[in-house]
Coordinates of C-alpha atoms and ligand atoms in Angstrom, one line a residue:
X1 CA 15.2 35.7 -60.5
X2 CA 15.5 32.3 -62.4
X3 CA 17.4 29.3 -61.3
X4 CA 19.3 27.0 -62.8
X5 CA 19.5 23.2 -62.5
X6 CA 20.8 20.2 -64.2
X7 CA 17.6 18.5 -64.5
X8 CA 14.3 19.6 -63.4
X9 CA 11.6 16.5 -63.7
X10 CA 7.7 17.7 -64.3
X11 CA 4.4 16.4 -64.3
X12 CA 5.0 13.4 -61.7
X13 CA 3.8 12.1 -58.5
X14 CA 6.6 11.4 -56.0
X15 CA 6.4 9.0 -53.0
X16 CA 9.2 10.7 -51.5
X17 CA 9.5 8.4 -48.4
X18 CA 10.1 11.4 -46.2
X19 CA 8.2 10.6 -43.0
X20 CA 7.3 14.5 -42.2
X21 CA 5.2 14.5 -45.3
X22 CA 1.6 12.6 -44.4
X23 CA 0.9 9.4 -45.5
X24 CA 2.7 6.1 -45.8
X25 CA 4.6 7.1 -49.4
X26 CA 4.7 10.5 -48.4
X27 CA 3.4 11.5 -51.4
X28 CA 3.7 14.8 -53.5
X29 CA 0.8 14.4 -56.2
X30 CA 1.5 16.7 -59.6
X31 CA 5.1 17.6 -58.5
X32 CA 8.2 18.5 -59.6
X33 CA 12.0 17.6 -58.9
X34 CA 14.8 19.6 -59.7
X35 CA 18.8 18.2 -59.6
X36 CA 21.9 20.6 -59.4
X37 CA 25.2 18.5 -59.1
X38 CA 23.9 15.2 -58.6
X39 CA 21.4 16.3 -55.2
X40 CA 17.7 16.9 -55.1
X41 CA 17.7 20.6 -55.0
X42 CA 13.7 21.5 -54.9
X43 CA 11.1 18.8 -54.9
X44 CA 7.5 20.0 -54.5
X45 CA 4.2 20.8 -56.2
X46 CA 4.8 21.8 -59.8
X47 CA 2.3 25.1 -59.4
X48 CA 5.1 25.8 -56.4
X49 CA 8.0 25.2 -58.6
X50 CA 10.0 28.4 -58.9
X51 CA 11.1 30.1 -62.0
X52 CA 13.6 27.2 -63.2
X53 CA 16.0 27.0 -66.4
X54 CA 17.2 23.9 -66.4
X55 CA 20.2 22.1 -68.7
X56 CA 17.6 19.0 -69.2
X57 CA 13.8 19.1 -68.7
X58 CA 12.3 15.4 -68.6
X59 CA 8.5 15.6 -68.9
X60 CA 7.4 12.3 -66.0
X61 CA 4.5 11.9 -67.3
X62 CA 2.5 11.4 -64.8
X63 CA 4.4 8.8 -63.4
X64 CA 5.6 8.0 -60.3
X65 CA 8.9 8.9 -58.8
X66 CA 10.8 6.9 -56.0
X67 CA 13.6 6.9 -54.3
X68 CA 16.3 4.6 -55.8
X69 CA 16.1 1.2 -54.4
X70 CA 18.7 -0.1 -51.5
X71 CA 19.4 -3.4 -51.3
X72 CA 20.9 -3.6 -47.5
X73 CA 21.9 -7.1 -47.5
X74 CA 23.3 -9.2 -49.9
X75 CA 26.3 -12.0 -50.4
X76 CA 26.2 -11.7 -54.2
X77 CA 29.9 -11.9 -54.8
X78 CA 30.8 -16.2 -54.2
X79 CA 32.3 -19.0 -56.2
X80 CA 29.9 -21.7 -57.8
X81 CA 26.3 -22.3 -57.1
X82 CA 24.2 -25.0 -54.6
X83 CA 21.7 -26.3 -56.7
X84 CA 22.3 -29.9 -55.4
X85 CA 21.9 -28.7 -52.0
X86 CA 18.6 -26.9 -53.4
X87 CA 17.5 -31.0 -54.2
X88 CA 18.3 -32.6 -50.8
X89 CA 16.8 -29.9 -49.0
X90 CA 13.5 -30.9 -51.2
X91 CA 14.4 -34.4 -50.1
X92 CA 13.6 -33.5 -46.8
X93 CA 17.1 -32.2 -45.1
X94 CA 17.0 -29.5 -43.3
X95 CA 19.1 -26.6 -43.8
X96 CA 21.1 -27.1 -40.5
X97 CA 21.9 -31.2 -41.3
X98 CA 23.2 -29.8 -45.0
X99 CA 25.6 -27.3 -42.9
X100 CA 26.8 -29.9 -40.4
X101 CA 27.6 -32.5 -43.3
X102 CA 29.7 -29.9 -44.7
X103 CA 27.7 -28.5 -47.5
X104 CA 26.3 -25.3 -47.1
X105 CA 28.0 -22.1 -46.7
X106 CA 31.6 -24.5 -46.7
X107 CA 30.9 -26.0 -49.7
X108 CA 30.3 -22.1 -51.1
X109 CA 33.6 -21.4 -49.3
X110 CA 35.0 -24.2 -51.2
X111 CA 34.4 -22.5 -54.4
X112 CA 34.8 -18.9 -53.4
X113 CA 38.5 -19.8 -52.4
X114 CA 39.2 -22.2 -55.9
X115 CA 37.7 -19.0 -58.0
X116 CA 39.9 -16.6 -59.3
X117 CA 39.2 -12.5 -58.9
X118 CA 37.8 -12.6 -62.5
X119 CA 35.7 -15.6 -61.9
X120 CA 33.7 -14.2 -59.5
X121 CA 33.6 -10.9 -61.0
X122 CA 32.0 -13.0 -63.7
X123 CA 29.9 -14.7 -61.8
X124 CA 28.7 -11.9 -59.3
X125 CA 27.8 -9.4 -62.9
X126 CA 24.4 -11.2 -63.9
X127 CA 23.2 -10.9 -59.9
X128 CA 24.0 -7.4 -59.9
X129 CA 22.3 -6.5 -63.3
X130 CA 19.5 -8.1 -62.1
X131 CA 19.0 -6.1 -59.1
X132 CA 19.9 -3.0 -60.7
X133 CA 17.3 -3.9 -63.2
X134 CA 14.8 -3.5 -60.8
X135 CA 16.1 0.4 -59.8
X136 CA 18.4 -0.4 -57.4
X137 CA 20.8 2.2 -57.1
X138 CA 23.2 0.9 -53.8
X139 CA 23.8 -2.5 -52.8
X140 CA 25.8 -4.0 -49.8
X141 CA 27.8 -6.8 -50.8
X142 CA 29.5 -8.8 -48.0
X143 CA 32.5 -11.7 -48.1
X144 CA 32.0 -14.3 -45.9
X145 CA 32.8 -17.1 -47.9
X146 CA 36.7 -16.6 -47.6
X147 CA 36.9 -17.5 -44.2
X148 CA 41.1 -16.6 -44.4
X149 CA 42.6 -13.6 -44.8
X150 CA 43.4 -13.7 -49.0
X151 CA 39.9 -14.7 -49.8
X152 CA 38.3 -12.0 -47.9
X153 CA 40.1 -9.2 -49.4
X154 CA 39.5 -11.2 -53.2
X155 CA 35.7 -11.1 -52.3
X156 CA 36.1 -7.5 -50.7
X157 CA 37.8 -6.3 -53.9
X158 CA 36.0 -7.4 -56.4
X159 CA 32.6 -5.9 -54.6
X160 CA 34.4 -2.8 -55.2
X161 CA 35.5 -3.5 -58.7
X162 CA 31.5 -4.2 -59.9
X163 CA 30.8 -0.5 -58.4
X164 CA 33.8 0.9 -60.7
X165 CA 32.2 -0.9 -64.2
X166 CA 28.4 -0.4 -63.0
X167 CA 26.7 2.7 -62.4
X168 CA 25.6 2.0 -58.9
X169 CA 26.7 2.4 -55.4
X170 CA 28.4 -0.5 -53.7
X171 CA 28.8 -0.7 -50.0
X172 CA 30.6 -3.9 -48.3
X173 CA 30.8 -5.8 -45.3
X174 CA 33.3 -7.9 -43.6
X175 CA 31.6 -11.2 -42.8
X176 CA 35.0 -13.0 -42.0
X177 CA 32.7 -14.5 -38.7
X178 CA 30.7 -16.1 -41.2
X179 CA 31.4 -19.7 -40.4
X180 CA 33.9 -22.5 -38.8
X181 CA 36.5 -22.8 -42.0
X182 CA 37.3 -26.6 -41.8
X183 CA 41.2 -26.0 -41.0
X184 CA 39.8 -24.2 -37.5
X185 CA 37.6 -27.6 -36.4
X186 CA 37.3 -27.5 -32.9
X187 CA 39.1 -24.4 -32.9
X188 CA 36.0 -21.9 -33.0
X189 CA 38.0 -19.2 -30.7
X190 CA 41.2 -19.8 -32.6
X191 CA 39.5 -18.7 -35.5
X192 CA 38.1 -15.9 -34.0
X193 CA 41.4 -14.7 -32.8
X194 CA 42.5 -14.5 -36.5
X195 CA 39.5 -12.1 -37.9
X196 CA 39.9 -9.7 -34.7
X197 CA 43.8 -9.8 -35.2
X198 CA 44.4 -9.9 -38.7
X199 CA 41.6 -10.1 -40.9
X200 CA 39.4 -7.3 -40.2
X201 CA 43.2 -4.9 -39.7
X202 CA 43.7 -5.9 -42.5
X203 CA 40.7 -5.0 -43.9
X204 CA 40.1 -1.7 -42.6
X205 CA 43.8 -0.7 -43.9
X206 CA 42.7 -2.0 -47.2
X207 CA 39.6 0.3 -47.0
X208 CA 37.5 -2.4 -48.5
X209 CA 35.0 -2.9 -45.7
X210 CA 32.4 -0.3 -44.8
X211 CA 31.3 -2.7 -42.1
X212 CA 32.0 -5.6 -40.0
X213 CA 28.8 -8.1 -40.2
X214 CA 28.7 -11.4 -38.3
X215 CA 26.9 -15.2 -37.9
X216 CA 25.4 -15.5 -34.1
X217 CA 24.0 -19.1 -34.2
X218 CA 24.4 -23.1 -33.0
X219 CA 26.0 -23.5 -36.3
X220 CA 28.4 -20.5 -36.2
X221 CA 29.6 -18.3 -33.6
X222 CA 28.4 -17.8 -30.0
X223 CA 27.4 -14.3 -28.4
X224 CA 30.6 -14.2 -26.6
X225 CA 32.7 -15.2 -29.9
X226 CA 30.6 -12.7 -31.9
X227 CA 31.1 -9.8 -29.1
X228 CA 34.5 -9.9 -29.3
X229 CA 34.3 -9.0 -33.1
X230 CA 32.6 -6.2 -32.4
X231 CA 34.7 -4.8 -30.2
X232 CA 37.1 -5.6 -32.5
X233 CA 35.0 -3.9 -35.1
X234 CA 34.6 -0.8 -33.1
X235 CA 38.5 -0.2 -32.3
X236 CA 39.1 0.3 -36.0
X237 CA 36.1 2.4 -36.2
X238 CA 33.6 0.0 -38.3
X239 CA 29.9 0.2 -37.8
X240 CA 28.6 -3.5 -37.2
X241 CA 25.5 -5.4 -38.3
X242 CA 24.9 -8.9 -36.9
X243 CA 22.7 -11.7 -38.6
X244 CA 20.6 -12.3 -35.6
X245 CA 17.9 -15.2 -34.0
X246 CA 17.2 -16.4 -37.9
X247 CA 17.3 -20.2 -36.4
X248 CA 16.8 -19.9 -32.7
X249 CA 17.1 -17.2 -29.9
X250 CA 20.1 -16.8 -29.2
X251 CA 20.9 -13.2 -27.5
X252 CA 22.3 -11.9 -30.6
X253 CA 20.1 -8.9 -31.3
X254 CA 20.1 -7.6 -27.5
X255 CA 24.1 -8.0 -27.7
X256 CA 23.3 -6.2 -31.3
X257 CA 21.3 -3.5 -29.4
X258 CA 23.6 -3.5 -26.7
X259 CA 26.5 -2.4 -29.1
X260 CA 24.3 0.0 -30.9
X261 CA 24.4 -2.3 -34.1
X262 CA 23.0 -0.4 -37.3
X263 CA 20.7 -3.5 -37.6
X264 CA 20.0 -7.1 -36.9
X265 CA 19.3 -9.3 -39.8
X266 CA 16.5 -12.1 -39.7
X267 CA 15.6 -12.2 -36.2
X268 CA 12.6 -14.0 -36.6
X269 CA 13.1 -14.9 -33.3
X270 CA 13.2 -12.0 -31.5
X271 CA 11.8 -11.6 -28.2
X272 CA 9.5 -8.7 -26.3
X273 CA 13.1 -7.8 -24.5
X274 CA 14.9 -7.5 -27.9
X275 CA 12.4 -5.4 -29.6
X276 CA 12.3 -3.0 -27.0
X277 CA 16.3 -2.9 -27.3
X278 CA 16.3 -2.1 -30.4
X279 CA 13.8 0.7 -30.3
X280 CA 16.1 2.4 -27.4
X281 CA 19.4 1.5 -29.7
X282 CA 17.7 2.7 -32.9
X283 CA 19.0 -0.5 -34.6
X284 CA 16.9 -1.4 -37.7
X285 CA 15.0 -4.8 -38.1
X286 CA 16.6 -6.2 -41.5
X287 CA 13.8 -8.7 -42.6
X288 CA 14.5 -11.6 -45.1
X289 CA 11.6 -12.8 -46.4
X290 CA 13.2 -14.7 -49.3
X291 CA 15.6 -16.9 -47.0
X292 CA 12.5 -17.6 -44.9
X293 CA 10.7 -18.9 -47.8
X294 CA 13.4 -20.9 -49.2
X295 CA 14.3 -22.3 -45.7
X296 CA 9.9 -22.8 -45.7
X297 CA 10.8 -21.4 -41.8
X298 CA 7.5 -21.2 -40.1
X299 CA 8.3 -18.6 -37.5
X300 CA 7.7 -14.8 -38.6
X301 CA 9.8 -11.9 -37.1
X302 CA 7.4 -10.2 -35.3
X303 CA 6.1 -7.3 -37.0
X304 CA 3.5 -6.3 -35.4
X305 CA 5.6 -5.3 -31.9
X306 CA 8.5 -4.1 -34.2
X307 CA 5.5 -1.8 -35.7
X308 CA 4.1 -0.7 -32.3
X309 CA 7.6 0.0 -30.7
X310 CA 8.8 2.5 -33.6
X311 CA 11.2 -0.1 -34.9
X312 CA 12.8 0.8 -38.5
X313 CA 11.7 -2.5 -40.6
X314 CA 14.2 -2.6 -43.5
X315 CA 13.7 -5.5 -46.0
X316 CA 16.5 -7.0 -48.2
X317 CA 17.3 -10.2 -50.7
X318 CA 20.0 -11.6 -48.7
X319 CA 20.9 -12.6 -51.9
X320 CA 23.1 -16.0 -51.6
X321 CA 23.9 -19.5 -53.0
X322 CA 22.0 -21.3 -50.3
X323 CA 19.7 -19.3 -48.5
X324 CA 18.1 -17.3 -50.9
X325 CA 19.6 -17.7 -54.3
X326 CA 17.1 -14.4 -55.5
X327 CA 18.1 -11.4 -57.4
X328 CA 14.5 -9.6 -56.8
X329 CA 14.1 -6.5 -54.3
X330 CA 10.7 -6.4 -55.9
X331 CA 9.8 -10.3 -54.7
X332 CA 11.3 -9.6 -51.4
X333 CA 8.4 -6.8 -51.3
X334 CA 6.1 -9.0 -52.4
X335 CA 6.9 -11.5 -49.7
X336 CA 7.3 -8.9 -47.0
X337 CA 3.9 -8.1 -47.6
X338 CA 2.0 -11.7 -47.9
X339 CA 5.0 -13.7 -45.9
X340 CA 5.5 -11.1 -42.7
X341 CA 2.4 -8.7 -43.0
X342 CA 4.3 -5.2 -44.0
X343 CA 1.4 -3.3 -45.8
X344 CA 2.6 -2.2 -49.4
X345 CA 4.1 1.3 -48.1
X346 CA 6.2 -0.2 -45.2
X347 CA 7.6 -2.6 -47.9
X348 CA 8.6 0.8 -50.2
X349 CA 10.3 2.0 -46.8
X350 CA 11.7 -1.2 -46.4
X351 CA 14.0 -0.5 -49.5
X352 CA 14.5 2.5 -49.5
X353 CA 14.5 4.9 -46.1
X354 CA 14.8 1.9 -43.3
X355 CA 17.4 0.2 -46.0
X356 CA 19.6 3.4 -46.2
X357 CA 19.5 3.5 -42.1
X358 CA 20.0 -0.1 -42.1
X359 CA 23.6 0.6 -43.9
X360 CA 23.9 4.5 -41.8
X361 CA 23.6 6.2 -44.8
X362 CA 20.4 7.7 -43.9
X363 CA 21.9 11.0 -44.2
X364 CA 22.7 10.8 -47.9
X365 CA 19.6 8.6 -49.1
X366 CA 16.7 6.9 -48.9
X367 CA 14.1 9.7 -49.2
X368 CA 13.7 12.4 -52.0
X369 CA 14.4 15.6 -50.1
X370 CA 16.3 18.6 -51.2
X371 CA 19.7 17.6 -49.8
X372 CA 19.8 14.0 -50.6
X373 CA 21.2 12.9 -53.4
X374 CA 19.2 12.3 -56.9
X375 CA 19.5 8.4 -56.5
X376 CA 15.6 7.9 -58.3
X377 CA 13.5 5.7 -60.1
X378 CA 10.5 6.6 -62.4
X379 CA 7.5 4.0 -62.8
X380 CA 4.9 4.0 -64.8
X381 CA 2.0 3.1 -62.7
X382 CA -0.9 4.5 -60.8
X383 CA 0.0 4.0 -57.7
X384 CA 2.9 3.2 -55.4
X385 CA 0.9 0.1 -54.1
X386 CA 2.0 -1.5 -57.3
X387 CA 5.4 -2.2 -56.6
X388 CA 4.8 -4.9 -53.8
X389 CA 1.9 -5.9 -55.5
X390 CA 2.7 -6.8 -59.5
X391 CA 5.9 -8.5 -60.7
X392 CA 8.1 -9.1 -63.6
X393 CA 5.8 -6.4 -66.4
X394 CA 6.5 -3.6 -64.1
X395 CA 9.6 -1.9 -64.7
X396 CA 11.5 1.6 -63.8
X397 CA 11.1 3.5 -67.3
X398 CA 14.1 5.6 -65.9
X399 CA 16.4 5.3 -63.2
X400 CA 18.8 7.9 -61.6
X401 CA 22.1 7.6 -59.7
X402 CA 23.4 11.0 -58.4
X403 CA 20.9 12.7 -61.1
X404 CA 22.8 10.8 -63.8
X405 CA 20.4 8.8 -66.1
X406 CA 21.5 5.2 -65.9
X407 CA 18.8 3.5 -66.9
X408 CA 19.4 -0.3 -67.7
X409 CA 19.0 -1.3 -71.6
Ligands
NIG501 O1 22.0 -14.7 -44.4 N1 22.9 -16.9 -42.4 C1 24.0 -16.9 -43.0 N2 24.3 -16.4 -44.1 C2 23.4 -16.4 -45.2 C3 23.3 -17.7 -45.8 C4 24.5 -18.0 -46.5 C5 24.5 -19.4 -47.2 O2 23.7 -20.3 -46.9 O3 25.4 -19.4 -48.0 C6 22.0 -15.8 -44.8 O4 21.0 -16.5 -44.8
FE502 FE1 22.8 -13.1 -44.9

């Protein structure tokens, strides 16, 4: 009997991702893909392929299919830019002394809070083009630089407006715990009260946070400040991520383990103890190469145990004014691969399966699988090495949200 699909996808290689299929890409050479209301319905080799009519037939030639690209961790939606700070920190400040001056993530919370809702809709567009220009198909956006109750939710809902005008899947987090806002000074616990009590309520009666995320470090919140978010995070039933040990160890990413966090972000440094945590917890290792490089940090996260003990290395932009002011997935492969020592594949992983776990959507995404939905992207090149290793000519000639074509141009 013939089937029908929506779109059936020939003559292509797919590096599927799916780790029960052998070999780093997990790689189905001369396949086929077919799509029935917006899920990957049959993927295989093409001689396999069942007797299909399909509504669309898209000849791949011969190029290769992946998994649309997740970008797990970004802060893309703020008010103004920090190119200044960009010149002092080549002056020879450190990130840290720019933060304790006031600059920094304050000075961003400055202009997030002056910026109206269409302002940083504005200002957030370009940065998500970009990204999506590269075949990302979701992207976390978290606040953070509200830091009171009205600024959050402007942040919050204007993450959520992008997804409505873009054709690409938006997922937020609540990074109220992001820093000291200046009116708390001295008042660290204070503040903390307020985004347990009323902002993150608040927010989860809004519905604009998918997660509650978090700042564990000298020049934010303590473990003890950031567990009590989390357990305020997990009485109105939000998943938590926690940036993690980026500056210094600090006891975040066992606490993060501890609470089953979906990930830890940074932790470059991490201990034996907190690797082996988050194997047990299942918590994936978010690693930022691009905030390492602007920062020029010097101490990796440490791969090579995270490899050994079964960790899930996602990677990510961390796409912010200060940090990492980058709007390249691709770059951050790059990096992860020179910078931290992920081989090409684990990098592909990185953005795509460990990403989708990173944000517990590992259910819907990630891999191409029958079941999973047709979030794709079509390159042409030879192999799926070529995506950590050659930047800015190589492009997605097609990419695929929910089996829709939305390819940028
Ligand atoms: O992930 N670490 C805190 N947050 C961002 C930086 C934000 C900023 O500098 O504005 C990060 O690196
Ligand atoms: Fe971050």
């Amino acid at each position: 009997m013939t089937e029908r699909c929506d779109l059936l996808i020939t003559n292509i290689h797919a590096a599927t991702m799916d780790p029960s299929i052998a070999g780093g890409y997990g790689a189905v050479e001369d396949a086929a893909v077919a799509v029935t209301g917006g899920r990957i319905v049959w993927l295989g080799p093409r001689r396999e392929l069942p007797d299909t009519a399909a509504d669309r037939t898209l000849d791949g030639e011969g190029q290769w299919l992946t998994p649309g690209l997740i970008d797990c961790h970004t802060h893309l939606v703020y008010g103004g830019h920090r190119a200044g700070e960009f010149a002092r920190r080549l002056g020879g400040e450190s990130y840290e002394d720019v933060a304790r001056a006031g600059g920094g993530i304050l000075s961003t919370v400055r202009a997030t809070r002056a910026a109206s809702a269409e302002q940083l809709y504005r200002g957030a567009e370009p940065r998500l083009r970009a990204l999506m220009s590269e075949g990302a198909t979701t992207i976390e956006v978290k606040s953070g630089y509200g830091l009171e109750l009205d600024t959050e939710l402007k942040q919050l809902s204007t993450a959520r407006r992008l997804a409505q005008h873009h054709p690409v899947d938006i997922v937020t987090t609540c990074l109220a715990a992001h820093a000291l806002p200046p009116e708390y000074d001295g008042r660290a616990d204070e503040y903390i009260d307020l985004v347990c009590e009323q902002i993150l309520p608040a927010v989860a009666r809004e519905q604009l946070a998918d997660a509650v995320d978090m700042f564990c470090e000298k020049i934010a919140f303590s473990v003890e400040q950031c567990q009590r978010v989390i357990d305020a995070a997990k009485k109105l039933d939000l998943p938590v991520k926690v940036h993690a040990e980026q500056l210094a160890r600090t006891g975040a990413t066992a606490m993060a383990a501890k609470s089953s966090a979906l990930s830890a972000d940074h932790i470059e440094y991490i201990t034996d103890e907190d690797v082996a945590l988050m194997a047990d917890s299942g918590t994936v290792a978010v690693l930022l190469p691009g905030a390492f490089y602007t920062l020029k940090e010097t101490r990796v996260p440490p791969v090579e145990k995270l490899r050994a003990a079964g960790v899930s290395m996602a990677l990510s932009t961390d796409l912010n004014p200060g940090s990492c002011p980058i709007a390249s997935l691709r770059l951050m492969m790059n990096m992860g691969c020179n910078l931290f020592g992920l081989t090409p594949a684990e990098a592909l992983a990185g953005v795509t399966r460990s990403a989708a776990r990173a944000l517990g959507l590992c259910c819907s995404r990630g891999v191409l699988r029958p079941g999973l939905r047709a979030d794709m992207a079509l390159w042409p090149m030879d192999t799926p090495d070529q995506l950590a290793y050659e930047l800015g000519a190589l492009q997605p000639a097609q990419v695929f949200l929910g089996g829709r074509d939305v390819t940028a141009g």
